[in-house]
Amino acid sequence: MNPLKLIAINISIPLFISLTLGSLIFYEKKIPEVIFSIIPYLFYAITVAILWISWHFNRNRFIFIILPLLLIYIAFEHLGAKRATDLFLYVSMLYPLHILLFLSLKERGLFSIWGVLKIAFFIVEIAVVLYFVFYPNSDIITLLKTKLFTTSFYPIEDIALAIAIFVITVIVILLIFNRSILYNSSFLIIVLTFYTGFYFIKTPHAKELLLLSISIIIFILLIRESYRLAFYDELTSLPGRRALMEDMAKLGMKYSFAMIDIDHFKKFNDTYGHDTGDEVLKMVATKLAEVGGGGKAYRYGGEEFVLLFPSRELDESYTSTDTLREVIAKTPFVVRNKQNSKKIYINISCGVVQKNSQDKDPFAVMKRADNALYKAKKAGRNQVIKA
């Protein structure tokens, strides 16, 4: 899929949530107060769900993202006006940096060495903010309110705005370079929602809607991430065998299968190492993901892949598969080592079949496709056999 289209799809969900909930502050007088009164309880409920699911699936990044929001809301509700204003100043600068930091850190066990370091950092971060809230330093506050821009975005101070520009720029760059699109697209909207909510902080219910929006975005991201882990191959980013089984259960009466295997992959691994072999798998997967003819690519296991063509005739599926074989065969792969680098070419063998009246189920069709793949290898590899 085109990277720009993929980014647009991933951004659309959190953006819709943010715009929908954010727009409610402009219709505050037309909405029954009871609706706004339940928003904090919704935020608490979603936060508890995020914490539980994150703990259960070892996605502790989300724990460190949602907990500060919970603590910020509680603090705003119980601090006096002066201390709440100081907290607003610190949080508007620190939380986006906090998001960027934990977005960049790899997932580790919460009680591993790295997990304990994260917890320690988080505790120190809270302690420092609370110290300056309860023991304000006028020189630091004056410094943080330094004017940088001619235009005012009060109540957001200029340094906070500069930090916002920095954080947003970093996330956009990561998106442009196709890095963790699922995460970065959601967190881009989270940061934008955070600053928009803080800009309207004095508007009735803006604070509650801000927190609810971000918590829902995080919750949906967490569910989507859990789905990705369950159904997608981590190395190649293609749907895995479980996703294939799910899609096979939805097939109609007409469909085609292509079984694909990378030629001489074991020899390649033995010669160049498993790390280089992984790069080959990713390169081949990237090309297979671009399959035409209504097909969809899956990683079946090892160096084996499957193309599924719902509602497609054999000849059309054959043409789409052979086009991919030719594209992969003509794509140079650069092997680098300490001394030099060289170009090599990767070949694949494929077997393509269409469901017929003798096939009891999709597994029988897949078995015939596997037999056709075996024939392609016996016939000399780097070819597509249809049966």
Short mmCIF file of C-alpha atoms in Angstrom, two decimals:
data_model
loop_
_atom_site.label_atom_id
_atom_site.label_comp_id
_atom_site.label_asym_id
_atom_site.label_seq_id
_atom_site.Cartn_x
_atom_site.Cartn_y
_atom_site.Cartn_z
CA MET A 1 0.00 0.00 0.00
CA ASN A 2 1.16 3.52 -0.77
CA PRO A 3 2.85 4.95 2.38
CA LEU A 4 0.89 8.22 2.16
CA LYS A 5 -2.37 6.30 1.92
CA LEU A 6 -1.32 4.14 4.88
CA ILE A 7 -0.52 7.23 6.96
CA ALA A 8 -3.85 8.82 6.01
CA ILE A 9 -5.77 5.69 7.04
CA ASN A 10 -3.98 5.45 10.38
CA ILE A 11 -4.40 9.15 11.14
CA SER A 12 -8.11 9.23 10.24
CA ILE A 13 -9.33 7.25 13.28
CA PRO A 14 -7.65 9.29 16.06
CA LEU A 15 -8.31 12.52 14.14
CA PHE A 16 -12.04 11.72 13.93
CA ILE A 17 -12.17 11.02 17.68
CA SER A 18 -10.33 14.23 18.53
CA LEU A 19 -12.41 16.44 16.24
CA THR A 20 -15.71 14.87 17.28
CA LEU A 21 -15.17 15.23 21.03
CA GLY A 22 -13.37 18.55 20.70
CA SER A 23 -16.26 20.06 18.78
CA LEU A 24 -18.55 19.50 21.77
CA ILE A 25 -17.04 22.48 23.61
CA PHE A 26 -18.57 24.77 20.96
CA TYR A 27 -22.02 23.30 21.60
CA GLU A 28 -21.67 23.29 25.38
CA LYS A 29 -24.86 25.29 25.98
CA LYS A 30 -26.93 22.98 23.78
CA ILE A 31 -25.80 19.75 25.43
CA PRO A 32 -27.40 18.58 28.71
CA GLU A 33 -25.07 19.06 31.65
CA VAL A 34 -25.55 15.43 32.66
CA ILE A 35 -23.59 14.40 29.53
CA PHE A 36 -20.58 16.41 30.64
CA SER A 37 -20.92 15.16 34.22
CA ILE A 38 -20.25 11.55 33.18
CA ILE A 39 -17.16 12.38 31.09
CA PRO A 40 -14.71 12.16 34.05
CA TYR A 41 -16.09 8.72 34.94
CA LEU A 42 -15.66 7.59 31.34
CA PHE A 43 -12.07 8.83 31.46
CA TYR A 44 -11.43 6.90 34.69
CA ALA A 45 -13.01 3.73 33.27
CA ILE A 46 -11.03 3.87 30.02
CA THR A 47 -7.83 4.59 31.96
CA VAL A 48 -8.36 1.50 34.13
CA ALA A 49 -9.00 -0.58 30.99
CA ILE A 50 -5.79 0.75 29.37
CA LEU A 51 -3.75 -0.04 32.47
CA TRP A 52 -5.15 -3.57 32.74
CA ILE A 53 -4.74 -4.45 29.03
CA SER A 54 -1.27 -2.89 28.91
CA TRP A 55 -0.20 -4.93 31.92
CA HIS A 56 -1.78 -8.12 30.56
CA PHE A 57 -0.16 -7.82 27.10
CA ASN A 58 3.14 -6.32 28.29
CA ARG A 59 2.57 -3.05 26.43
CA ASN A 60 3.88 -0.91 29.28
CA ARG A 61 4.50 2.08 27.00
CA PHE A 62 0.79 2.83 27.32
CA ILE A 63 0.98 2.71 31.11
CA PHE A 64 3.56 5.48 31.15
CA ILE A 65 1.52 7.54 28.67
CA ILE A 66 -1.89 7.35 30.39
CA LEU A 67 -0.79 7.57 34.05
CA PRO A 68 0.51 11.15 33.74
CA LEU A 69 -2.86 12.21 32.30
CA LEU A 70 -4.65 10.64 35.23
CA LEU A 71 -2.35 12.38 37.72
CA ILE A 72 -2.65 15.70 35.85
CA TYR A 73 -6.44 15.57 36.00
CA ILE A 74 -6.48 14.69 39.70
CA ALA A 75 -4.01 17.49 40.43
CA PHE A 76 -6.03 20.07 38.47
CA GLU A 77 -9.13 19.06 40.42
CA HIS A 78 -7.55 19.39 43.88
CA LEU A 79 -4.89 22.09 43.61
CA GLY A 80 -5.59 25.75 44.22
CA ALA A 81 -5.61 28.25 41.35
CA LYS A 82 -1.97 29.38 41.78
CA ARG A 83 -0.54 25.87 41.97
CA ALA A 84 -2.77 24.63 39.15
CA THR A 85 -1.45 27.49 36.97
CA ASP A 86 2.15 26.50 37.72
CA LEU A 87 1.34 22.84 37.04
CA PHE A 88 -0.20 23.87 33.71
CA LEU A 89 3.07 25.64 32.81
CA TYR A 90 5.26 22.62 33.59
CA VAL A 91 2.96 20.01 32.11
CA SER A 92 2.50 21.91 28.84
CA MET A 93 6.26 21.63 28.32
CA LEU A 94 7.06 18.23 29.81
CA TYR A 95 4.23 15.93 28.72
CA PRO A 96 4.88 16.08 24.93
CA LEU A 97 8.59 15.40 25.61
CA HIS A 98 7.50 12.59 27.91
CA ILE A 99 5.40 11.12 25.07
CA LEU A 100 8.30 11.39 22.61
CA LEU A 101 10.67 9.67 25.04
CA PHE A 102 8.41 6.70 25.79
CA LEU A 103 7.41 6.43 22.14
CA SER A 104 11.08 5.96 21.23
CA LEU A 105 11.87 3.41 23.96
CA LYS A 106 11.46 -0.27 23.17
CA GLU A 107 8.95 -2.39 25.04
CA ARG A 108 10.54 -4.17 27.98
CA GLY A 109 9.17 -6.15 30.89
CA LEU A 110 7.93 -3.76 33.57
CA PHE A 111 10.17 -5.38 36.17
CA SER A 112 13.20 -5.94 33.95
CA ILE A 113 16.24 -3.70 34.40
CA TRP A 114 14.95 -1.31 31.72
CA GLY A 115 11.44 -1.45 33.12
CA VAL A 116 12.65 -0.53 36.61
CA LEU A 117 14.67 2.35 35.13
CA LYS A 118 11.52 3.62 33.40
CA ILE A 119 9.58 3.43 36.66
CA ALA A 120 12.38 5.25 38.49
CA PHE A 121 12.51 7.97 35.83
CA PHE A 122 8.73 8.37 35.99
CA ILE A 123 8.78 8.71 39.79
CA VAL A 124 11.60 11.27 39.65
CA GLU A 125 9.73 13.19 36.93
CA ILE A 126 6.60 13.40 39.11
CA ALA A 127 8.62 14.32 42.19
CA VAL A 128 10.42 17.17 40.38
CA VAL A 129 7.15 18.62 39.03
CA LEU A 130 5.45 18.41 42.41
CA TYR A 131 8.44 20.01 44.12
CA PHE A 132 8.35 23.05 41.81
CA VAL A 133 4.54 23.25 42.11
CA PHE A 134 4.59 23.30 45.91
CA TYR A 135 7.88 25.23 46.20
CA PRO A 136 7.76 27.61 43.21
CA ASN A 137 10.91 29.30 41.99
CA SER A 138 10.13 32.69 40.50
CA ASP A 139 13.34 32.76 38.43
CA ILE A 140 12.51 29.42 36.76
CA ILE A 141 8.92 30.50 36.10
CA THR A 142 10.12 33.78 34.58
CA LEU A 143 12.58 31.86 32.40
CA LEU A 144 9.87 29.44 31.22
CA LYS A 145 7.67 32.39 30.27
CA THR A 146 10.34 33.91 28.03
CA LYS A 147 8.89 35.40 24.84
CA LEU A 148 10.10 33.78 21.62
CA PHE A 149 7.36 34.70 19.15
CA THR A 150 5.63 37.95 18.28
CA THR A 151 2.22 36.22 18.28
CA SER A 152 0.77 35.11 21.60
CA PHE A 153 -0.92 31.73 22.08
CA TYR A 154 -1.78 32.37 25.70
CA PRO A 155 -2.28 30.44 27.96
CA ILE A 156 0.36 28.32 26.21
CA GLU A 157 3.74 29.94 26.73
CA ASP A 158 6.23 30.38 23.90
CA ILE A 159 8.72 27.76 25.13
CA ALA A 160 5.88 25.23 25.36
CA LEU A 161 4.94 26.13 21.79
CA ALA A 162 8.55 25.69 20.65
CA ILE A 163 8.60 22.26 22.29
CA ALA A 164 5.32 21.44 20.52
CA ILE A 165 6.84 22.36 17.16
CA PHE A 166 9.90 20.21 17.91
CA VAL A 167 7.89 17.15 19.02
CA ILE A 168 5.44 17.39 16.13
CA THR A 169 8.30 17.81 13.63
CA VAL A 170 10.08 14.70 14.96
CA ILE A 171 6.91 12.59 14.73
CA VAL A 172 6.15 13.87 11.22
CA ILE A 173 9.70 13.02 10.11
CA LEU A 174 9.27 9.50 11.52
CA LEU A 175 6.04 9.18 9.56
CA ILE A 176 7.66 10.41 6.35
CA PHE A 177 10.35 7.75 6.75
CA ASN A 178 7.67 5.11 7.31
CA ARG A 179 8.63 4.39 10.93
CA SER A 180 5.98 2.76 13.15
CA ILE A 181 3.10 4.35 11.26
CA LEU A 182 0.48 2.85 13.59
CA TYR A 183 2.09 4.45 16.65
CA ASN A 184 3.35 7.72 15.23
CA SER A 185 0.12 8.63 13.45
CA SER A 186 -1.86 8.21 16.69
CA PHE A 187 0.66 10.05 18.83
CA LEU A 188 0.81 12.91 16.35
CA ILE A 189 -2.93 13.43 16.90
CA ILE A 190 -2.48 12.97 20.67
CA VAL A 191 0.10 15.79 20.81
CA LEU A 192 -2.06 18.06 18.63
CA THR A 193 -5.11 17.26 20.79
CA PHE A 194 -3.13 17.93 23.95
CA TYR A 195 -2.09 21.42 22.85
CA THR A 196 -5.49 22.26 21.41
CA GLY A 197 -7.12 21.25 24.68
CA PHE A 198 -4.63 23.29 26.69
CA TYR A 199 -5.24 26.30 24.45
CA PHE A 200 -8.96 26.10 25.32
CA ILE A 201 -8.30 25.08 28.93
CA LYS A 202 -10.40 27.95 30.33
CA THR A 203 -13.40 26.91 28.23
CA PRO A 204 -15.94 24.89 30.27
CA HIS A 205 -15.40 21.11 29.98
CA ALA A 206 -12.39 21.49 27.65
CA LYS A 207 -10.10 19.75 30.12
CA GLU A 208 -12.40 16.74 30.49
CA LEU A 209 -12.96 16.42 26.74
CA LEU A 210 -9.20 16.70 26.12
CA LEU A 211 -8.43 13.85 28.51
CA LEU A 212 -11.30 11.69 27.27
CA SER A 213 -10.19 12.17 23.64
CA ILE A 214 -6.61 11.16 24.36
CA SER A 215 -7.65 8.19 26.51
CA ILE A 216 -9.96 6.86 23.76
CA ILE A 217 -7.22 7.30 21.13
CA ILE A 218 -4.76 5.40 23.35
CA PHE A 219 -7.32 2.68 24.06
CA ILE A 220 -8.07 2.14 20.35
CA LEU A 221 -4.35 2.19 19.55
CA LEU A 222 -3.79 -0.45 22.23
CA ILE A 223 -6.53 -2.67 20.76
CA ARG A 224 -5.14 -2.23 17.24
CA GLU A 225 -1.63 -3.01 18.49
CA SER A 226 -2.90 -6.17 20.22
CA TYR A 227 -4.59 -7.20 16.97
CA ARG A 228 -1.41 -6.54 15.01
CA LEU A 229 0.65 -8.69 17.40
CA ALA A 230 -1.87 -11.52 17.11
CA PHE A 231 -2.40 -11.48 13.34
CA TYR A 232 0.69 -9.90 11.75
CA ASP A 233 4.21 -11.22 11.34
CA GLU A 234 6.65 -9.08 13.33
CA LEU A 235 9.56 -9.37 10.90
CA THR A 236 7.86 -8.78 7.54
CA SER A 237 4.75 -6.84 8.69
CA LEU A 238 2.64 -9.13 6.51
CA PRO A 239 -0.44 -10.87 7.92
CA GLY A 240 0.61 -14.17 9.45
CA ARG A 241 -0.80 -17.69 9.39
CA ARG A 242 -3.54 -16.92 11.92
CA ALA A 243 -4.80 -14.06 9.72
CA LEU A 244 -4.71 -16.41 6.73
CA MET A 245 -6.85 -18.97 8.57
CA GLU A 246 -9.36 -16.24 9.44
CA ASP A 247 -9.57 -15.02 5.85
CA MET A 248 -9.85 -18.56 4.49
CA ALA A 249 -13.00 -19.03 6.58
CA LYS A 250 -14.62 -16.11 4.69
CA LEU A 251 -13.97 -17.39 1.17
CA GLY A 252 -16.76 -17.97 -1.33
CA MET A 253 -17.01 -20.60 -4.07
CA LYS A 254 -14.34 -19.11 -6.35
CA TYR A 255 -10.78 -18.27 -5.33
CA SER A 256 -7.14 -19.02 -6.10
CA PHE A 257 -4.04 -19.71 -4.03
CA ALA A 258 -0.36 -19.16 -4.73
CA MET A 259 2.25 -20.84 -2.54
CA ILE A 260 5.65 -19.14 -2.73
CA ASP A 261 9.10 -20.17 -1.53
CA ILE A 262 12.41 -18.30 -1.72
CA ASP A 263 14.89 -20.33 -3.75
CA HIS A 264 18.01 -21.65 -1.99
CA PHE A 265 17.17 -19.65 1.15
CA LYS A 266 18.92 -22.07 3.54
CA LYS A 267 22.11 -21.84 1.50
CA PHE A 268 21.80 -18.05 1.49
CA ASN A 269 21.42 -18.04 5.31
CA ASP A 270 24.42 -20.32 5.75
CA THR A 271 26.55 -18.12 3.47
CA TYR A 272 25.59 -14.62 4.61
CA GLY A 273 24.08 -15.13 8.06
CA HIS A 274 20.57 -15.01 9.50
CA ASP A 275 20.53 -11.22 9.85
CA THR A 276 21.02 -10.80 6.11
CA GLY A 277 18.48 -13.58 5.57
CA ASP A 278 15.95 -11.57 7.57
CA GLU A 279 16.56 -8.59 5.30
CA VAL A 280 15.87 -10.78 2.27
CA LEU A 281 12.59 -11.92 3.83
CA LYS A 282 11.60 -8.30 4.39
CA MET A 283 12.51 -7.32 0.83
CA VAL A 284 10.50 -10.18 -0.67
CA ALA A 285 7.57 -9.46 1.67
CA THR A 286 7.56 -5.79 0.59
CA LYS A 287 7.28 -6.82 -3.05
CA LEU A 288 4.61 -9.46 -2.35
CA ALA A 289 2.54 -6.90 -0.42
CA GLU A 290 2.19 -4.99 -3.72
CA VAL A 291 0.42 -7.91 -5.42
CA GLY A 292 -2.26 -6.92 -7.92
CA GLY A 293 -5.31 -8.77 -9.14
CA GLY A 294 -7.15 -8.44 -5.84
CA GLY A 295 -4.61 -10.66 -4.09
CA LYS A 296 -3.37 -10.47 -0.50
CA ALA A 297 0.01 -11.66 0.76
CA TYR A 298 0.70 -13.61 3.97
CA ARG A 299 3.80 -15.00 5.58
CA TYR A 300 3.10 -18.69 6.05
CA GLY A 301 6.30 -19.56 7.92
CA GLY A 302 10.05 -19.56 7.40
CA GLU A 303 10.71 -18.56 3.80
CA GLU A 304 7.22 -19.55 2.64
CA PHE A 305 4.54 -17.06 1.67
CA VAL A 306 0.95 -17.34 0.46
CA LEU A 307 -1.01 -15.18 -1.97
CA LEU A 308 -4.78 -15.45 -1.63
CA PHE A 309 -6.97 -14.28 -4.54
CA PRO A 310 -10.66 -14.21 -3.53
CA SER A 311 -13.12 -14.40 -6.44
CA ARG A 312 -10.28 -14.66 -8.99
CA GLU A 313 -9.75 -17.07 -11.89
CA LEU A 314 -6.56 -19.12 -12.21
CA ASP A 315 -5.15 -17.22 -15.20
CA GLU A 316 -5.51 -13.81 -13.54
CA SER A 317 -3.88 -15.08 -10.33
CA TYR A 318 -1.09 -16.68 -12.36
CA THR A 319 -0.37 -13.41 -14.18
CA SER A 320 -0.25 -11.40 -10.94
CA THR A 321 2.04 -13.99 -9.29
CA ASP A 322 4.39 -14.24 -12.26
CA THR A 323 4.65 -10.44 -12.40
CA LEU A 324 5.81 -10.44 -8.77
CA ARG A 325 8.29 -13.25 -9.48
CA GLU A 326 9.79 -11.20 -12.30
CA VAL A 327 9.92 -8.00 -10.21
CA ILE A 328 11.72 -9.82 -7.36
CA ALA A 329 14.13 -11.52 -9.77
CA LYS A 330 15.13 -8.14 -11.25
CA THR A 331 15.48 -6.34 -7.91
CA PRO A 332 19.12 -6.24 -6.75
CA PHE A 333 19.79 -7.02 -3.11
CA VAL A 334 23.00 -5.54 -1.67
CA VAL A 335 24.94 -7.73 0.76
CA ARG A 336 27.33 -5.69 2.88
CA ASN A 337 30.20 -6.84 5.06
CA LYS A 338 33.25 -5.22 6.63
CA GLN A 339 35.35 -5.54 3.47
CA ASN A 340 32.96 -4.71 0.64
CA SER A 341 29.46 -5.06 -0.70
CA LYS A 342 27.99 -6.88 -3.66
CA LYS A 343 24.71 -7.16 -5.48
CA ILE A 344 22.89 -10.46 -5.64
CA TYR A 345 19.49 -11.41 -7.02
CA ILE A 346 16.78 -13.32 -5.20
CA ASN A 347 14.50 -15.78 -6.97
CA ILE A 348 11.20 -17.32 -5.90
CA SER A 349 9.29 -20.41 -6.99
CA CYS A 350 5.50 -20.41 -7.01
CA GLY A 351 2.60 -22.80 -7.38
CA VAL A 352 -0.82 -21.39 -8.31
CA VAL A 353 -4.14 -23.26 -8.26
CA GLN A 354 -7.84 -22.45 -8.30
CA LYS A 355 -10.55 -24.11 -6.24
CA ASN A 356 -12.36 -26.87 -8.11
CA SER A 357 -15.33 -29.13 -7.39
CA GLN A 358 -13.13 -31.85 -5.86
CA ASP A 359 -11.71 -29.57 -3.16
CA LYS A 360 -13.49 -30.10 0.17
CA ASP A 361 -12.14 -26.94 1.78
CA PRO A 362 -9.46 -24.21 1.35
CA PHE A 363 -6.85 -26.46 2.98
CA ALA A 364 -7.23 -28.91 0.11
CA VAL A 365 -6.68 -26.06 -2.36
CA MET A 366 -3.61 -24.95 -0.43
CA LYS A 367 -2.27 -28.51 -0.51
CA ARG A 368 -2.56 -28.56 -4.31
CA ALA A 369 -0.82 -25.17 -4.46
CA ASP A 370 1.99 -26.62 -2.35
CA ASN A 371 2.30 -29.55 -4.76
CA ALA A 372 2.48 -27.09 -7.67
CA LEU A 373 5.23 -25.19 -5.81
CA TYR A 374 7.16 -28.46 -5.45
CA LYS A 375 6.86 -29.00 -9.21
CA ALA A 376 8.22 -25.48 -9.83
CA LYS A 377 11.27 -26.28 -7.72
CA LYS A 378 11.80 -29.62 -9.44
CA ALA A 379 11.53 -27.88 -12.83
CA GLY A 380 14.45 -25.58 -12.05
CA ARG A 381 13.09 -22.89 -9.71
CA ASN A 382 12.45 -19.18 -10.46
CA GLN A 383 9.14 -19.94 -12.15
CA VAL A 384 5.42 -20.20 -11.58
CA ILE A 385 3.58 -23.48 -12.13
CA LYS A 386 -0.21 -23.47 -12.35
CA ALA A 387 -2.24 -26.60 -11.78
#
